[in-house]
Coordinates of C-alpha atoms in Angstrom, one line a residue:
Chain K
X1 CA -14.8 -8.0 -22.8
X2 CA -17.9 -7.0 -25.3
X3 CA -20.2 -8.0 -22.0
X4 CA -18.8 -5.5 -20.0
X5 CA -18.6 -2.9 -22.3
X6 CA -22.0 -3.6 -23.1
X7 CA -23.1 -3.3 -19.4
X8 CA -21.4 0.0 -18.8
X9 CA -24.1 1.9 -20.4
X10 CA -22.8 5.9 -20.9
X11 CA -25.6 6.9 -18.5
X12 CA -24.5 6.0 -15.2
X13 CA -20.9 7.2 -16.6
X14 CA -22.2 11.1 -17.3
X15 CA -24.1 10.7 -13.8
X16 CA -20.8 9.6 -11.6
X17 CA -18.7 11.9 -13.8
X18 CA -21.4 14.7 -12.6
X19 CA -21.3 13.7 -9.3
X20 CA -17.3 13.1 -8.8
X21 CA -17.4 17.0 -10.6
X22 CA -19.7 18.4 -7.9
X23 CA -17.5 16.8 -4.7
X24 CA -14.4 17.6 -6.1
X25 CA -15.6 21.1 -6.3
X26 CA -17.2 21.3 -2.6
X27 CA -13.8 19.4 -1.2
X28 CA -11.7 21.8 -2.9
X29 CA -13.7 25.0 -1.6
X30 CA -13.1 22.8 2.3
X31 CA -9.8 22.7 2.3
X32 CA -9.3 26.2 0.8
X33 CA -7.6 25.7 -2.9
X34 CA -8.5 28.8 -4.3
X35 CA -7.8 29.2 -7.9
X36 CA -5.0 31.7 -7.1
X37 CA -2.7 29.3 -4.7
X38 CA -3.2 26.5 -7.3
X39 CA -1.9 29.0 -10.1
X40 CA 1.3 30.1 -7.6
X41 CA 1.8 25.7 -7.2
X42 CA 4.0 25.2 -10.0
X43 CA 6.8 28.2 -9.4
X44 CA 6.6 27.1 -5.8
X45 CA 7.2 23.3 -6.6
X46 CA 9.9 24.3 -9.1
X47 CA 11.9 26.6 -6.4
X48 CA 12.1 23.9 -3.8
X49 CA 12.8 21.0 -6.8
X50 CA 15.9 23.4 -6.8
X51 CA 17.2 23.2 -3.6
X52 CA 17.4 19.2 -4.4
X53 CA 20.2 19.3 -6.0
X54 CA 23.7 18.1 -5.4
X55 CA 22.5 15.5 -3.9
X56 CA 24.7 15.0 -0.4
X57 CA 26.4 11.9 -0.4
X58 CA 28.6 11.5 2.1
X59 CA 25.3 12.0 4.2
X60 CA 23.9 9.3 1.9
X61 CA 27.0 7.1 3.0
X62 CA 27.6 7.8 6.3
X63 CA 23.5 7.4 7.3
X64 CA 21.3 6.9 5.1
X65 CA 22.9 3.4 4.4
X66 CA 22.7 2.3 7.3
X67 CA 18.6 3.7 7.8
X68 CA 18.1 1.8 4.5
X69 CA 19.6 -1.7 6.2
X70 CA 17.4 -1.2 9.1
X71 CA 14.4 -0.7 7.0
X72 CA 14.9 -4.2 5.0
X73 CA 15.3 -5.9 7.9
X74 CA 12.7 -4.2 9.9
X75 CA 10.6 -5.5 6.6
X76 CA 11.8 -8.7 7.5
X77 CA 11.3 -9.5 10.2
X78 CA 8.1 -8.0 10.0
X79 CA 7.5 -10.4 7.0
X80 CA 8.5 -13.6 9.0
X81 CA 6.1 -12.7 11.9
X82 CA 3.5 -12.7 9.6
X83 CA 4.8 -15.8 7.4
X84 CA 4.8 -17.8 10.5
X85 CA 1.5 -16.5 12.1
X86 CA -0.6 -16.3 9.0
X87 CA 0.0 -19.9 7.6
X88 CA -2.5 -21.6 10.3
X89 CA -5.2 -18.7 10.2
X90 CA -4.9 -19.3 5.9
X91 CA -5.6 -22.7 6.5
X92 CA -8.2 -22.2 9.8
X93 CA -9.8 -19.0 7.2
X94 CA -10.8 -21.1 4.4
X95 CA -14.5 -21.2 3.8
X96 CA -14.0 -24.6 2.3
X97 CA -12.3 -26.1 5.1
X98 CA -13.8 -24.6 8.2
X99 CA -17.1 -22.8 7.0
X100 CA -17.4 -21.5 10.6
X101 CA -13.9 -20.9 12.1
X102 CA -13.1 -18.7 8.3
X103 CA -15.6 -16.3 9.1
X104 CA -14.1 -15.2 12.3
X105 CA -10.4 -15.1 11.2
X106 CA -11.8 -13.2 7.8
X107 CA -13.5 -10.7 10.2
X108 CA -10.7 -9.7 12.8
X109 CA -8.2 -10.2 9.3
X110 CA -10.5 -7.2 7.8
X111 CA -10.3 -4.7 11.0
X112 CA -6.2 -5.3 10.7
X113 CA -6.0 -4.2 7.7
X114 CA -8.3 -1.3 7.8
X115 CA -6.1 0.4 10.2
X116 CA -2.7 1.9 8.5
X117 CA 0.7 0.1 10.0
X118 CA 1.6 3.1 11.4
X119 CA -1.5 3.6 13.7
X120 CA 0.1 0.1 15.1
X121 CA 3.2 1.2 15.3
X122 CA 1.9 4.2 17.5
X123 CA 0.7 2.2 20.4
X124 CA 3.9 -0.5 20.1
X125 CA 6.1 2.2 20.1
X126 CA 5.2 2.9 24.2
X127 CA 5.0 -0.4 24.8
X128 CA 8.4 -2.0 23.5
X129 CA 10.2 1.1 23.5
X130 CA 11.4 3.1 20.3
X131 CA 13.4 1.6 17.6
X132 CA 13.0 -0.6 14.7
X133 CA 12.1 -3.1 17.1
X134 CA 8.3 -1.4 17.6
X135 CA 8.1 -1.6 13.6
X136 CA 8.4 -4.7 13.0
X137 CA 6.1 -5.9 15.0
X138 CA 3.6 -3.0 13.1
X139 CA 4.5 -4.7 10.2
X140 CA 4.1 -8.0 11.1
X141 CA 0.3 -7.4 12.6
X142 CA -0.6 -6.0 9.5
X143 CA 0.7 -8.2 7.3
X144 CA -0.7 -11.4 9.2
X145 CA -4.0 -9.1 8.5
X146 CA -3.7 -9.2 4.7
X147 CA -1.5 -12.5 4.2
X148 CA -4.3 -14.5 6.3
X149 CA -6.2 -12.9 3.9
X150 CA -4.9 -13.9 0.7
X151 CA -4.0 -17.4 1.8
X152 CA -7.5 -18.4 2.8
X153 CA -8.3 -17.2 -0.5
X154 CA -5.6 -19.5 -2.3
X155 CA -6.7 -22.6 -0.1
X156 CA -10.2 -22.1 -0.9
X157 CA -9.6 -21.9 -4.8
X158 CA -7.4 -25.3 -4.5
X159 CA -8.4 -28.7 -5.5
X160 CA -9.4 -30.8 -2.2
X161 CA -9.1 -34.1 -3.8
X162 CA -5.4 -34.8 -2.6
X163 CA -7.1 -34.1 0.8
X164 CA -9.7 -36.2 0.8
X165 CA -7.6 -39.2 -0.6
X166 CA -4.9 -38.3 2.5
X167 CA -8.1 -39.2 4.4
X168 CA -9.5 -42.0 3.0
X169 CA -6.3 -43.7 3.4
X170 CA -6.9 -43.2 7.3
X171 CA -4.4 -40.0 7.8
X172 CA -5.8 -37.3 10.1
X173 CA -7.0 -33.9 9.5
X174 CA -3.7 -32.6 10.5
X175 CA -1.8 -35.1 8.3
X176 CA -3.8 -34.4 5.3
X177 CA -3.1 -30.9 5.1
X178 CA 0.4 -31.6 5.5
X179 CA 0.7 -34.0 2.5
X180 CA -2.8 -33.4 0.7
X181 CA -2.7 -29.1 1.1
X182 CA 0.4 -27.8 1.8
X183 CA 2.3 -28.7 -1.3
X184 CA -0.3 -27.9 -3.3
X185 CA -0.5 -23.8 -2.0
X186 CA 3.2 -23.7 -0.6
X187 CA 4.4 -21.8 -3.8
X188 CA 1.4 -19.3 -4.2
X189 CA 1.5 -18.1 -0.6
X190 CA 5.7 -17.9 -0.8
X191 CA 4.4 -15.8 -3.6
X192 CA 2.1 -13.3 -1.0
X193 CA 4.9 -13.4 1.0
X194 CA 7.6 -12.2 -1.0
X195 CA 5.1 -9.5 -2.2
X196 CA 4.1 -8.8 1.3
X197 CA 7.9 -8.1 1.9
X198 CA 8.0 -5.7 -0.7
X199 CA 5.2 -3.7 0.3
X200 CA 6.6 -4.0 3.5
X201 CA 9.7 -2.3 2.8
X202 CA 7.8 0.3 1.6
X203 CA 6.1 0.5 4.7
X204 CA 8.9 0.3 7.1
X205 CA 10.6 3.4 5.2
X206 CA 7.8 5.8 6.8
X207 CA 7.8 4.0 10.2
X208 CA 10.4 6.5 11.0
X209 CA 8.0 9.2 11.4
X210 CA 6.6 8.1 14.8
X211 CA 10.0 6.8 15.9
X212 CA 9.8 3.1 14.7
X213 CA 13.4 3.3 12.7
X214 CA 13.9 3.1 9.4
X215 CA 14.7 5.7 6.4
X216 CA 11.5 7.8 7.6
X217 CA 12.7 9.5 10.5
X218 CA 15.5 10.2 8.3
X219 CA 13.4 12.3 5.7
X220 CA 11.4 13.8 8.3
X221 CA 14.1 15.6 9.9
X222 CA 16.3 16.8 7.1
X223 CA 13.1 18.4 5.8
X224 CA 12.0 19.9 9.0
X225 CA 15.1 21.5 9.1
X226 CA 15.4 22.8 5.7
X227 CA 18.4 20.7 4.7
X228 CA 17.2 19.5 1.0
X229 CA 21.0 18.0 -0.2
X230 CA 20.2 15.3 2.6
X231 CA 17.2 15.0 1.7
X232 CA 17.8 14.9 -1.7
X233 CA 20.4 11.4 -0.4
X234 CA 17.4 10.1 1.1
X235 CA 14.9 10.3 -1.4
X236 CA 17.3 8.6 -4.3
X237 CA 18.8 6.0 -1.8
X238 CA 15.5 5.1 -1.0
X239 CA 14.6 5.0 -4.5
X240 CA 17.4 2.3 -5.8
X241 CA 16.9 0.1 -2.4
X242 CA 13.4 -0.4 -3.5
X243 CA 13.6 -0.8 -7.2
X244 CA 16.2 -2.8 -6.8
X245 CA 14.8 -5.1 -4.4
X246 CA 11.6 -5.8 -5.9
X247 CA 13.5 -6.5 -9.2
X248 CA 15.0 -9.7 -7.4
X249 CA 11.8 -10.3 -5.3
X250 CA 9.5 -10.0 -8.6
X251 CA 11.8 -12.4 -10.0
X252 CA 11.4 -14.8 -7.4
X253 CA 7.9 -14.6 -7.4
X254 CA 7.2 -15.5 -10.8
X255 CA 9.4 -18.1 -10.7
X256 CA 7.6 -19.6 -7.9
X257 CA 4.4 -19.2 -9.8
X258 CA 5.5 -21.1 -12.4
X259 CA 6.2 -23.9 -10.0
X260 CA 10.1 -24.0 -11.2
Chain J
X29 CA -2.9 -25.3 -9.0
X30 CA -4.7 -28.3 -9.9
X31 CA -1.4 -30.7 -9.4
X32 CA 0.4 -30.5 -6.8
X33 CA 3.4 -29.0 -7.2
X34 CA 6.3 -31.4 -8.1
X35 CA 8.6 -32.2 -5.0
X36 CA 11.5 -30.7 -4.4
X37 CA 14.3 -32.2 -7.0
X38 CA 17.1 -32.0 -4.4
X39 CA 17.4 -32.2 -0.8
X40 CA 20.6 -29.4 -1.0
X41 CA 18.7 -27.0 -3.1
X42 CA 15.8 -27.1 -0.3
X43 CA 19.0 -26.8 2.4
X44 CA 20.7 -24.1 1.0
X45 CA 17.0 -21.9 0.6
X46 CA 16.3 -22.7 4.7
X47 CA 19.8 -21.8 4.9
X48 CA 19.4 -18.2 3.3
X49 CA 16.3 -17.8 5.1
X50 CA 17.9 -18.4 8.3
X51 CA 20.7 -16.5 7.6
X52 CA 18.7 -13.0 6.7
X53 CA 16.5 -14.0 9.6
X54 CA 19.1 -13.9 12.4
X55 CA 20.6 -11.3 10.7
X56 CA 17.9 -8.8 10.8
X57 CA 16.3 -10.2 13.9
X58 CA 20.0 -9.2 15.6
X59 CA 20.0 -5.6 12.8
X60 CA 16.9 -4.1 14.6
X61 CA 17.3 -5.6 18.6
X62 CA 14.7 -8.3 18.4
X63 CA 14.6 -9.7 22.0
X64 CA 12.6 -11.6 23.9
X65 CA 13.8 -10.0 27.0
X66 CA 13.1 -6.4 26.5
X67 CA 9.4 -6.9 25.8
X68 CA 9.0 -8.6 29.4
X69 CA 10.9 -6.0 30.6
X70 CA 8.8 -3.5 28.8
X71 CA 5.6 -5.4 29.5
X72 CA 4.9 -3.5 33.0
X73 CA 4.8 -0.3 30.7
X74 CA 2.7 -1.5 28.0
X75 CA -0.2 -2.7 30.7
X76 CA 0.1 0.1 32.1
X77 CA -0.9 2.5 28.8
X78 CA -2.9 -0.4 27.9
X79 CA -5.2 0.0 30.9
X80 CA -5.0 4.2 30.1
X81 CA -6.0 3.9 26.4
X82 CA -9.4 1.9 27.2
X83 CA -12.4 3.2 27.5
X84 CA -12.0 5.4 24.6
X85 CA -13.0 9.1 24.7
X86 CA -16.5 9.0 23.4
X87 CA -16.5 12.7 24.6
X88 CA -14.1 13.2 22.3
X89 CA -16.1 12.0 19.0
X90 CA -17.9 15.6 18.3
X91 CA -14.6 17.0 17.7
X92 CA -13.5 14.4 15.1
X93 CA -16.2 15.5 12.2
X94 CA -14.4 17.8 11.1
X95 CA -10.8 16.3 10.9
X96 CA -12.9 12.8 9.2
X97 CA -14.3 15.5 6.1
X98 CA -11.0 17.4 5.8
X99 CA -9.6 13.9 5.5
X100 CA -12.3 12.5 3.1
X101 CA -12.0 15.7 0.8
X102 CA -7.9 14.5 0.7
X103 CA -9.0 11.6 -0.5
X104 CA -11.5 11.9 -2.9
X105 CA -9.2 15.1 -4.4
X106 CA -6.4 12.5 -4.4
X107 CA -7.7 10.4 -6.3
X108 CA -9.9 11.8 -9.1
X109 CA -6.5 14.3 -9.8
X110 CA -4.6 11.3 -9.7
X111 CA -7.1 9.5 -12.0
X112 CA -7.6 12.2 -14.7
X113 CA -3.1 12.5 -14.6
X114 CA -3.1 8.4 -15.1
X115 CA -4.8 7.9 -18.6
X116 CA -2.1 9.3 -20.6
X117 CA 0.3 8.0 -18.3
X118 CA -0.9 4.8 -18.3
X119 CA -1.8 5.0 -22.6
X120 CA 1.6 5.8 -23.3
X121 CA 3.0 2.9 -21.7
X122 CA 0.7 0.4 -22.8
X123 CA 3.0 -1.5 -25.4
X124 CA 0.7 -1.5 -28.4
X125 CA -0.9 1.8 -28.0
X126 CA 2.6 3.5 -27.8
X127 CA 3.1 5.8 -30.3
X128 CA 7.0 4.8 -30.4
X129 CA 9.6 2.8 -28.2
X130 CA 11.6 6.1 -26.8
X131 CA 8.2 7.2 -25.0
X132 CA 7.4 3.8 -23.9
X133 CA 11.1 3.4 -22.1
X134 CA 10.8 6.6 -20.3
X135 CA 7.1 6.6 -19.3
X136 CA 7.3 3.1 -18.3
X137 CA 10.6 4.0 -15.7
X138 CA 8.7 7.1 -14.9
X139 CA 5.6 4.8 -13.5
X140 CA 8.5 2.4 -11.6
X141 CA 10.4 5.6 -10.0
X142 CA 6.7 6.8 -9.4
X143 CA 6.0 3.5 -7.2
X144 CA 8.9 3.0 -5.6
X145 CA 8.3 6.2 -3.1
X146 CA 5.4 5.7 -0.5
X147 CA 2.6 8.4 0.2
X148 CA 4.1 9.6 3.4
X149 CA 7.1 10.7 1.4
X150 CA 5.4 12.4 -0.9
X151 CA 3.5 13.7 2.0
X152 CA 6.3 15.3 3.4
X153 CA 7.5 16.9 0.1
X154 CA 4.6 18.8 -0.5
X155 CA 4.3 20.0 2.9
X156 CA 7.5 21.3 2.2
X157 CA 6.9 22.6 -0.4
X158 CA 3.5 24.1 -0.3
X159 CA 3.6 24.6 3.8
X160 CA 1.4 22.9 6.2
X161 CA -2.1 21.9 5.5
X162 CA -4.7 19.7 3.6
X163 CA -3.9 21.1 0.1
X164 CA -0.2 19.6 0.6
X165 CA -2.0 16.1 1.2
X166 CA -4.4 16.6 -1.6
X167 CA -0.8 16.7 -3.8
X168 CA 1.2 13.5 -1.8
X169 CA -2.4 11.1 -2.8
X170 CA -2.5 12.8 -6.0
X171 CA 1.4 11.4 -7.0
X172 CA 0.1 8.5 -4.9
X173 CA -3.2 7.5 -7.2
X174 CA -1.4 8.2 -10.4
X175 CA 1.4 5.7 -9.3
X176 CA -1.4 3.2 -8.3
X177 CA -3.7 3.6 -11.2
X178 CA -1.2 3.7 -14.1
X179 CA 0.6 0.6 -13.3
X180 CA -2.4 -1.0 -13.0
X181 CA -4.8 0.8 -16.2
X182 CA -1.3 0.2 -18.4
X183 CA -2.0 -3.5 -17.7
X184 CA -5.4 -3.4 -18.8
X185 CA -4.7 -1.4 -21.6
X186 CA -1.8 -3.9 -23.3
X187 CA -4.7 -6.7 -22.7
X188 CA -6.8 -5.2 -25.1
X189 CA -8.3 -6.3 -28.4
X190 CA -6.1 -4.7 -31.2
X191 CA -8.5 -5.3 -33.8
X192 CA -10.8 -1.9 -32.9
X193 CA -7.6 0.5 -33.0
X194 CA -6.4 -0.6 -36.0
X195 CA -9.3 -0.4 -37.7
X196 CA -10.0 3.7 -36.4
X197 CA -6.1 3.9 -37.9
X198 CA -7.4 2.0 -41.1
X199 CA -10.1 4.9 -41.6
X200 CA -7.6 7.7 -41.3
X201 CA -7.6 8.1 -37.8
X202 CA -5.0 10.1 -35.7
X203 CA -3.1 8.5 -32.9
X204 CA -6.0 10.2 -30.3
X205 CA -8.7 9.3 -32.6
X206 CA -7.3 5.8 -32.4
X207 CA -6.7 5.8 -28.2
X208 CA -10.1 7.6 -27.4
X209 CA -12.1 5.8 -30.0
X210 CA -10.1 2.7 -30.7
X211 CA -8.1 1.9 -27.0
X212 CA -9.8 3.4 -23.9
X213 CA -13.7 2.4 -24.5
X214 CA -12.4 -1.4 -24.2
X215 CA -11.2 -0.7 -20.3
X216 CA -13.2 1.8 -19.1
X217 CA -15.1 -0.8 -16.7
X218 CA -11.4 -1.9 -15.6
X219 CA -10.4 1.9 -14.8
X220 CA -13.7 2.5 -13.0
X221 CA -13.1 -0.4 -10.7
X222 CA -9.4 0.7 -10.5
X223 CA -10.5 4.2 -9.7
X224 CA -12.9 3.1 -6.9
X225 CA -9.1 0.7 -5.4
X226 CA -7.3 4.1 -5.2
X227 CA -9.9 5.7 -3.3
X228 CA -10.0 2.9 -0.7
X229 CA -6.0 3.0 -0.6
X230 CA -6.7 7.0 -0.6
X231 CA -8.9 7.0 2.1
X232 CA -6.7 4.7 4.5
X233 CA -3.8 6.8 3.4
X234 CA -5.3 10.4 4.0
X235 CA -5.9 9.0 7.6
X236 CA -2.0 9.0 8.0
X237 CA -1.2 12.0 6.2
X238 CA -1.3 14.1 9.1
X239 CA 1.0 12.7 11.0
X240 CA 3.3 14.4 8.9
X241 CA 1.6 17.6 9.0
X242 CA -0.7 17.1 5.9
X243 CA -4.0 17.8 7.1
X244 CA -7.0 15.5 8.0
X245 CA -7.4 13.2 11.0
X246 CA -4.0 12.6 11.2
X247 CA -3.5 15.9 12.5
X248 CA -5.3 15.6 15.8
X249 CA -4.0 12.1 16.3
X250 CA -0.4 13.1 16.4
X251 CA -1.2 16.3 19.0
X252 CA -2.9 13.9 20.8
X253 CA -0.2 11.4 21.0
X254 CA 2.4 14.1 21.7
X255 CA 0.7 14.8 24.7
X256 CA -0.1 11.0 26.0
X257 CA -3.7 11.5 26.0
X258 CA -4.1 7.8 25.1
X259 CA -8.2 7.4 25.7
X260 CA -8.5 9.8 23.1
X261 CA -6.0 7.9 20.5
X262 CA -8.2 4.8 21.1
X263 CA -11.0 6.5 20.2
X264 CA -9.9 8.3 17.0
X265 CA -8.0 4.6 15.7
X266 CA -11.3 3.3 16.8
X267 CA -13.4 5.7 14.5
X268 CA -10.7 5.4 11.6
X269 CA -11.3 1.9 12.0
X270 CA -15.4 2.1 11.6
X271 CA -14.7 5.0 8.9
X272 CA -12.3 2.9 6.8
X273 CA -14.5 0.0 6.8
X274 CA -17.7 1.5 5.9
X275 CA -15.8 2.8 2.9
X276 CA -14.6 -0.3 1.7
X277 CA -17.1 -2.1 2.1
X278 CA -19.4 0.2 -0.1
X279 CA -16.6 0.7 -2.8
X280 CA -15.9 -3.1 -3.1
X281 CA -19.3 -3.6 -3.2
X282 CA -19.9 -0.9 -6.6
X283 CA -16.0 -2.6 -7.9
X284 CA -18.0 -6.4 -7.6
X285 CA -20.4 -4.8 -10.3
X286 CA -18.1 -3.3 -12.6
X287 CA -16.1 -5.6 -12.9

C-alpha cells in the first residue's frame, strides 16, 4: 500500500485533474448543457419521478412476469452457449499451454468483447428471425468473448505439475487435461460462469430494444407511449428478478471458490 | 488452486446438479424457441444480408466524426460526474469509515438497487425525462459510473489500514478531517485505476445509448438499421470496433501503472 501511495506523486494528480477539468468543459459546451437547462434538471426529474407512482400491477402480472422469464432464460441459454464453447478456447488460449494457438483466440476473444451484445443482436436479429431466440445467441457470442477470456487466464495461473505427472505416466495430451487440468480450474471457471449469467441477465433485459425479447422491449414501449404506471411495473420487477438472482448466484459462487 | 480440488464426495450430489442443469436447460431452450430447424430455415435470409452487409461503406466513414465525439463527450461526462457522485457514496458504505450503522444499511442497498438496473434503462429514463438527445445519455452513464465505481471504491476503502484514521480522530479530527486526511489518500491509486474501468465500460456503453434515442453513434446506427442499409451498419460496428479498442487498450495500459 505505502509503495503506491508513494508512487502516485500529487503532480501528475493536479495535471489529470486539470486536464479531465478542461474536456469536461469542451464536451459539455458539444453536446449543449448550458448552465440554464442543467439548473431546470432537477424540477424536471422530480415531475416525471411523479408520474411513477402507483406502480401498475396487474400489468406487472399479467406481462411483465412473463418478459422477466424470458429474459433469465434468454440469459441462459445464452450462458450455456458460451459454457460449452468457451471451455476448449480457455484451455487452447492459455499462454502456458499453447504459446502460439493463445494468442490468436486472445485476439478474436478481444474484438468480441469490444463490440456491445446488442450490436450482435442487431445483425442475428435478420438472420434468425425476432424473438428471444436472436438474444441468446447475442449473449452467448459475447460471453464466449469474455469467458474464453477469463478461463485462459485461470489455466495459465494454475499449477501444471498434475499435468506433467498425467504425462509422464504415458497419458496423452488430451488425457492430461482431463485428469491433470480440469479438476484443478473446474470450480473457478463454474465461478465465471455463474457471474457471466448474471451479467447476462442484465444484458438480456435491454435486448428488447432491437426486438431480441426480453423485459426491454417492455420498457421501451410503455415509455414511448407515456404510460409511466407500467413502467413504473417494469422497472421494480426488473429490480427484484435481479437482486434476487444474484443473491443465490453470488452464493453459489463463493461457495464454489472455496472448493465446498 | 494449487491442489486440486477434492473429488466429488457423492456420485448423487454430482447427479442431482447435471440434473438441475439439465432441467433449466431444456426448459429455457424450449421458453425462448431454440431450434435447430428454424435457423436452416432462416439460413437462406441470413446469407443473403450477409452478402449485403460486406464491403462496408467506407463512403460512409466522413459522416461518422461527429456521432464518434458526441459519443466520446457521453462518455467522458459520464464518468467523471459519476466519479466525483461515487466518493461519498462509496465512503459511507465502507464499513469502518461509516459514521454509523443506519447510513451504512441504506447507502449500502442504495449501491445494490443502483446495480441491479443496466445503462440502457437508465438510458431510456432520462430521455424521458429530459427529451431526446446527448445530455439524456450524459445522465444514464452518469447513474451508470456511480453504480460501477462505488461498489468497487467501497471495497477498497474497507481494505484500508485503520491505523491513519484513527490517529487524525486521535488529534481532534472531524469525521471529514478523518475520511479526506485519514481514509481516501490510502486508495486514491485504486480509484484512479477504477476511474479509468468506467470510462472503458462508458465508452462501450455510450456506443449503445443511441439506440434508445440518447445521442452518439448509436443514433445513426439505429436510422440506419431502420432502413436496411446494412453496408453502412458494417461499417459503423466496424469503426466502434477499432474505436473501442484503441481506447482500451490505452486506458489498460495507464490502469497497468497505477495500479
Amino acid at each position: 500500500m505505502s509503495a503506491a501511495v508513494r508512487r502516485f506523486r500529487p503532480g501528475y494528480a493536479s495535471w489529470a485533474t486539470l486536464i479531465v477539468g478542461a474536456l469536461l468543459i469542451w464536451s459539455l459546451w458539444a453536446i449543449e448543457a448550458s448552465p440554464e437547462r442543467l439548473a431546470r434538471l432537477p424540477a424536471q426529474l422530480g415531475t416525471v419521478l411523479g408520474f411513477f407512482w402507483p406502480v401498475d400491477w396487474h400489468y406487472g402480472h399479467t406481462r411483465v412476469v412473463p418478459a422477466i422469464i424470458e429474459s433469465i432464460q434468454l440469459a441462459w441459454i445464452g450462458t450455456i452457449i458460451g459454457a460449452l464453447i468457451s471451455l476448449p478456447l480457455a484451455v487452447l488460449g492459455a499462454s502456458t499451454l499453447f504459446p502460439w494457438c493463445s494468442r490468436v483466440i486472445k485476439g478474436i476473444s478481444a474484438a468480441i468483447r469490444a463490440v456491445p451484445e446488442i450490436l450482435w443482436a442487431i445483425y442475428l436479429v435478420p438472420i434468425v428471425g425476432l424473438g428471444p431466440f436472436a438474444g441468446a445467441l447475442a449473449l452467448g457470442i459475447n460471453s464466449v468473448g469474455m469467458l474464453s477470456k477469463l478461463g485462459a487466464e485461470v489455466v495459465e495461473s494454475t499449477d501444471l505439475s498434475a499435468m506433467q505427472a498425467v504425462e509422464a505416466a504415458g497419458g496423452s495430451k488430451l488425457v492430461a487435461i482431463r485428469l491433470g487440468l480440469l479438476p484443478q480450474v473446474l470450480p473457478e471457471l463454474m465461478a465465471h460462469w455463474l457471474f457471466r449469467f448474471e451479467l447476462n441477465l442484465r444484458a438480456s433485459a435491454v435486448l428488447g430494444v432491437v426486438g431480441a425479447g426480453g423485459v426491454g422491449g417492455l420498457l421501451l414501449n410503455t415509455l414511448r407511449y407515456r404510460q409511466f404506471e407500467m413502467a413504473a411495473a417494469v422497472l421494480v420487477l426488473t429490480v427484484l428478478a435481479v437482486l434476487a438472482i444474484d443473491l443465490v448466484s453470488g452464493s453459489i459462487r463463493r461457495k464454489l471458490l472455496r472448493g465446498g | 488452486m494449487s491442489r486440486p480440488a477434492p473429488p466429488p464426495r457423492q456420485l448423487g450430489l454430482t447427479l442431482g446438479v447435471i440434473a438441475v442443469l439439465a432441467t433449466m436447460t431444456l426448459w429455457s431452450a424450449h421458453g425462448i424457441g431454440f431450434s435447430v430447424s428454424e435457423l436452416v430455415c432462416n439460413a437462406a435470409g441470413g446469407s443473403r444480408l450477409l452478402r449485403e452487409s460486406w464491403p462496408p461503406d467506407f463512403a460512409f466513414l466522413p459522416r461518422l466524426i461527429g456521432p464518434f465525439l458526441e459519443t466520446l463527450h457521453i462518455a467522458l461526462i459520464g464518468t467523471v460526474v459519476g466519479a466525483i457522485i461515487a466518493i461519498p457514496v462509496a465512503v459511507l458504505a465502507a464499513r469502518p469509515v461509516s459514521p454509523n450503522w443506519l447510513t451504512w444499511i441504506i447507502d449500502r442497498n442504495f449501491m445494490n438497487i443502483l446495480r441491479t438496473l443496466p445503462d440502457l434503462f437508465w438510458a431510456m429514463l432520462f430521455a424521458t425525462a429530459v427529451g431526446f438527445g446527448p445530455l439524456a445519455g450524459a445522465l444514464a452513464l452518469s447513474v451508470f459510473s456511480v453504480a460501477v465505481i462505488s461498489k468497487l471504491f467501497s471495497e477498497s476503502v474497507e481494505a484500508i489500514d485503520m491505523h491513519l484514521p484513527e490517529a487524525v480522530r486521535a488529534c481532534g479530527g472531524s469525521w471529514l478531517q478523518m475520511v479526506g486526511l485519514g481514509a481516501l489518500p490510502q486508495v486514491w491509486p485504486q480509484y484512479a485505476a477504477y476511474v479509468m474501468y468506467s470510462f472503458e465500460l462508458n465508452v462501450r456503453g455510450s456506443m449503445v445509448l443511441g439506440l434508445v434515442g440518447a445521442g452518439g453513434i448509436g443514433m445513426i446506427l439505429e436510422t440506419q438499421r431502420a432502413n436496411f442499409e446494412y453496408e453502412r451498419v458494417t461499417m459503423i460496428i466496424l469503426s466502434v470496433l477499432v474505436v473501442v479498442l484503441l481506447i482500451e487498450q490505452v486506458s489498460a495500459s495507464v490502469r497497468r501503472r497505477l495500479a
